[in-house]
Amino acid sequence: MKLLYKPLGIVFGVLAGLLGRRLFQGLWGLIDEQDPPTATTKPSTWKKVLAAAALEGLTFKVARAAVDRAGASGFERVTGVWPGEQPAQPE
């Protein structure tokens, strides 16, 4: 049954990436009116580049965790099987 979750996990990963990008752009818009700088954007300061990278990493990771958790919970509701790790069973 867990094998059925693999394709869903891929779809959830794509959705999480899209959600993370939207979330990052929205949050960055609150910080600065310009597009977020990349590491190779010459006129940007180190502070701005590192802040953008940190915010991007945070938003992507949080979006991924939220989408993965929601997907696993939904899968369990439908199938009765949790697709991820299980606690060790006492002997």
XYZ file of C-alpha atoms in Angstrom:
91
model
C 0.000 0.000 0.000
C 2.889 2.356 0.748
C 4.073 1.893 -2.831
C 0.893 3.636 -3.988
C 1.977 6.703 -2.048
C 5.223 7.158 -4.036
C 3.597 8.796 -7.109
C 1.468 10.932 -4.819
C 4.596 11.999 -2.960
C 6.093 13.241 -6.224
C 2.967 15.268 -6.994
C 2.979 16.638 -3.445
C 6.609 17.660 -3.881
C 5.793 19.660 -7.012
C 2.851 21.316 -5.260
C 5.044 22.145 -2.281
C 7.590 23.784 -4.600
C 4.903 25.940 -6.188
C 3.459 26.863 -2.802
C 6.918 27.610 -1.407
C 7.746 29.906 -4.308
C 4.490 31.847 -3.907
C 4.988 32.111 -0.162
C 8.584 33.285 -0.573
C 7.662 35.918 -3.149
C 4.854 37.190 -0.952
C 7.053 37.432 2.120
C 9.920 39.019 0.209
C 7.465 41.610 -1.120
C 6.882 42.680 2.482
C 10.630 43.178 2.968
C 11.653 44.816 -0.290
C 9.927 46.133 -3.413
C 12.663 44.777 -5.697
C 12.938 41.129 -6.734
C 14.930 39.004 -4.300
C 18.631 38.964 -5.148
C 20.557 35.839 -6.005
C 24.131 35.137 -4.985
C 25.400 36.542 -8.278
C 23.374 39.777 -8.233
C 26.270 42.268 -8.148
C 24.602 45.410 -6.763
C 23.115 43.574 -3.766
C 24.722 43.509 -0.357
C 25.809 40.319 1.408
C 23.171 40.973 4.034
C 20.360 41.156 1.469
C 21.557 38.104 -0.490
C 21.877 35.970 2.655
C 18.533 37.175 4.013
C 16.845 36.243 0.737
C 18.475 32.804 0.723
C 17.525 32.156 4.359
C 13.923 33.225 3.804
C 13.688 31.135 0.641
C 15.042 28.052 2.407
C 12.687 28.522 5.328
C 9.587 28.998 3.201
C 10.362 26.042 0.944
C 11.071 23.724 3.872
C 7.923 24.761 5.761
C 5.766 24.455 2.639
C 7.239 21.012 1.921
C 6.602 19.797 5.464
C 3.028 21.107 5.465
C 2.164 19.560 2.093
C 3.886 16.247 2.911
C 2.125 16.002 6.270
C -1.272 16.849 4.771
C -0.719 14.307 1.991
C 0.292 11.562 4.419
C -2.672 12.321 6.676
C -5.067 12.229 3.732
C -3.549 8.973 2.480
C -4.007 7.426 5.913
C -7.637 8.584 6.070
C -8.381 7.021 2.693
C -6.371 3.793 3.000
C -5.924 3.290 6.742
C -2.136 2.997 6.243
C 0.416 5.624 7.268
C 2.870 6.001 4.343
C 5.853 7.125 6.395
C 7.954 5.923 9.264
C 6.316 4.066 12.117
C 7.519 3.960 15.734
C 9.248 0.729 16.693
C 6.871 -1.898 18.038
C 7.745 -3.182 21.521
C 8.430 -6.911 21.612
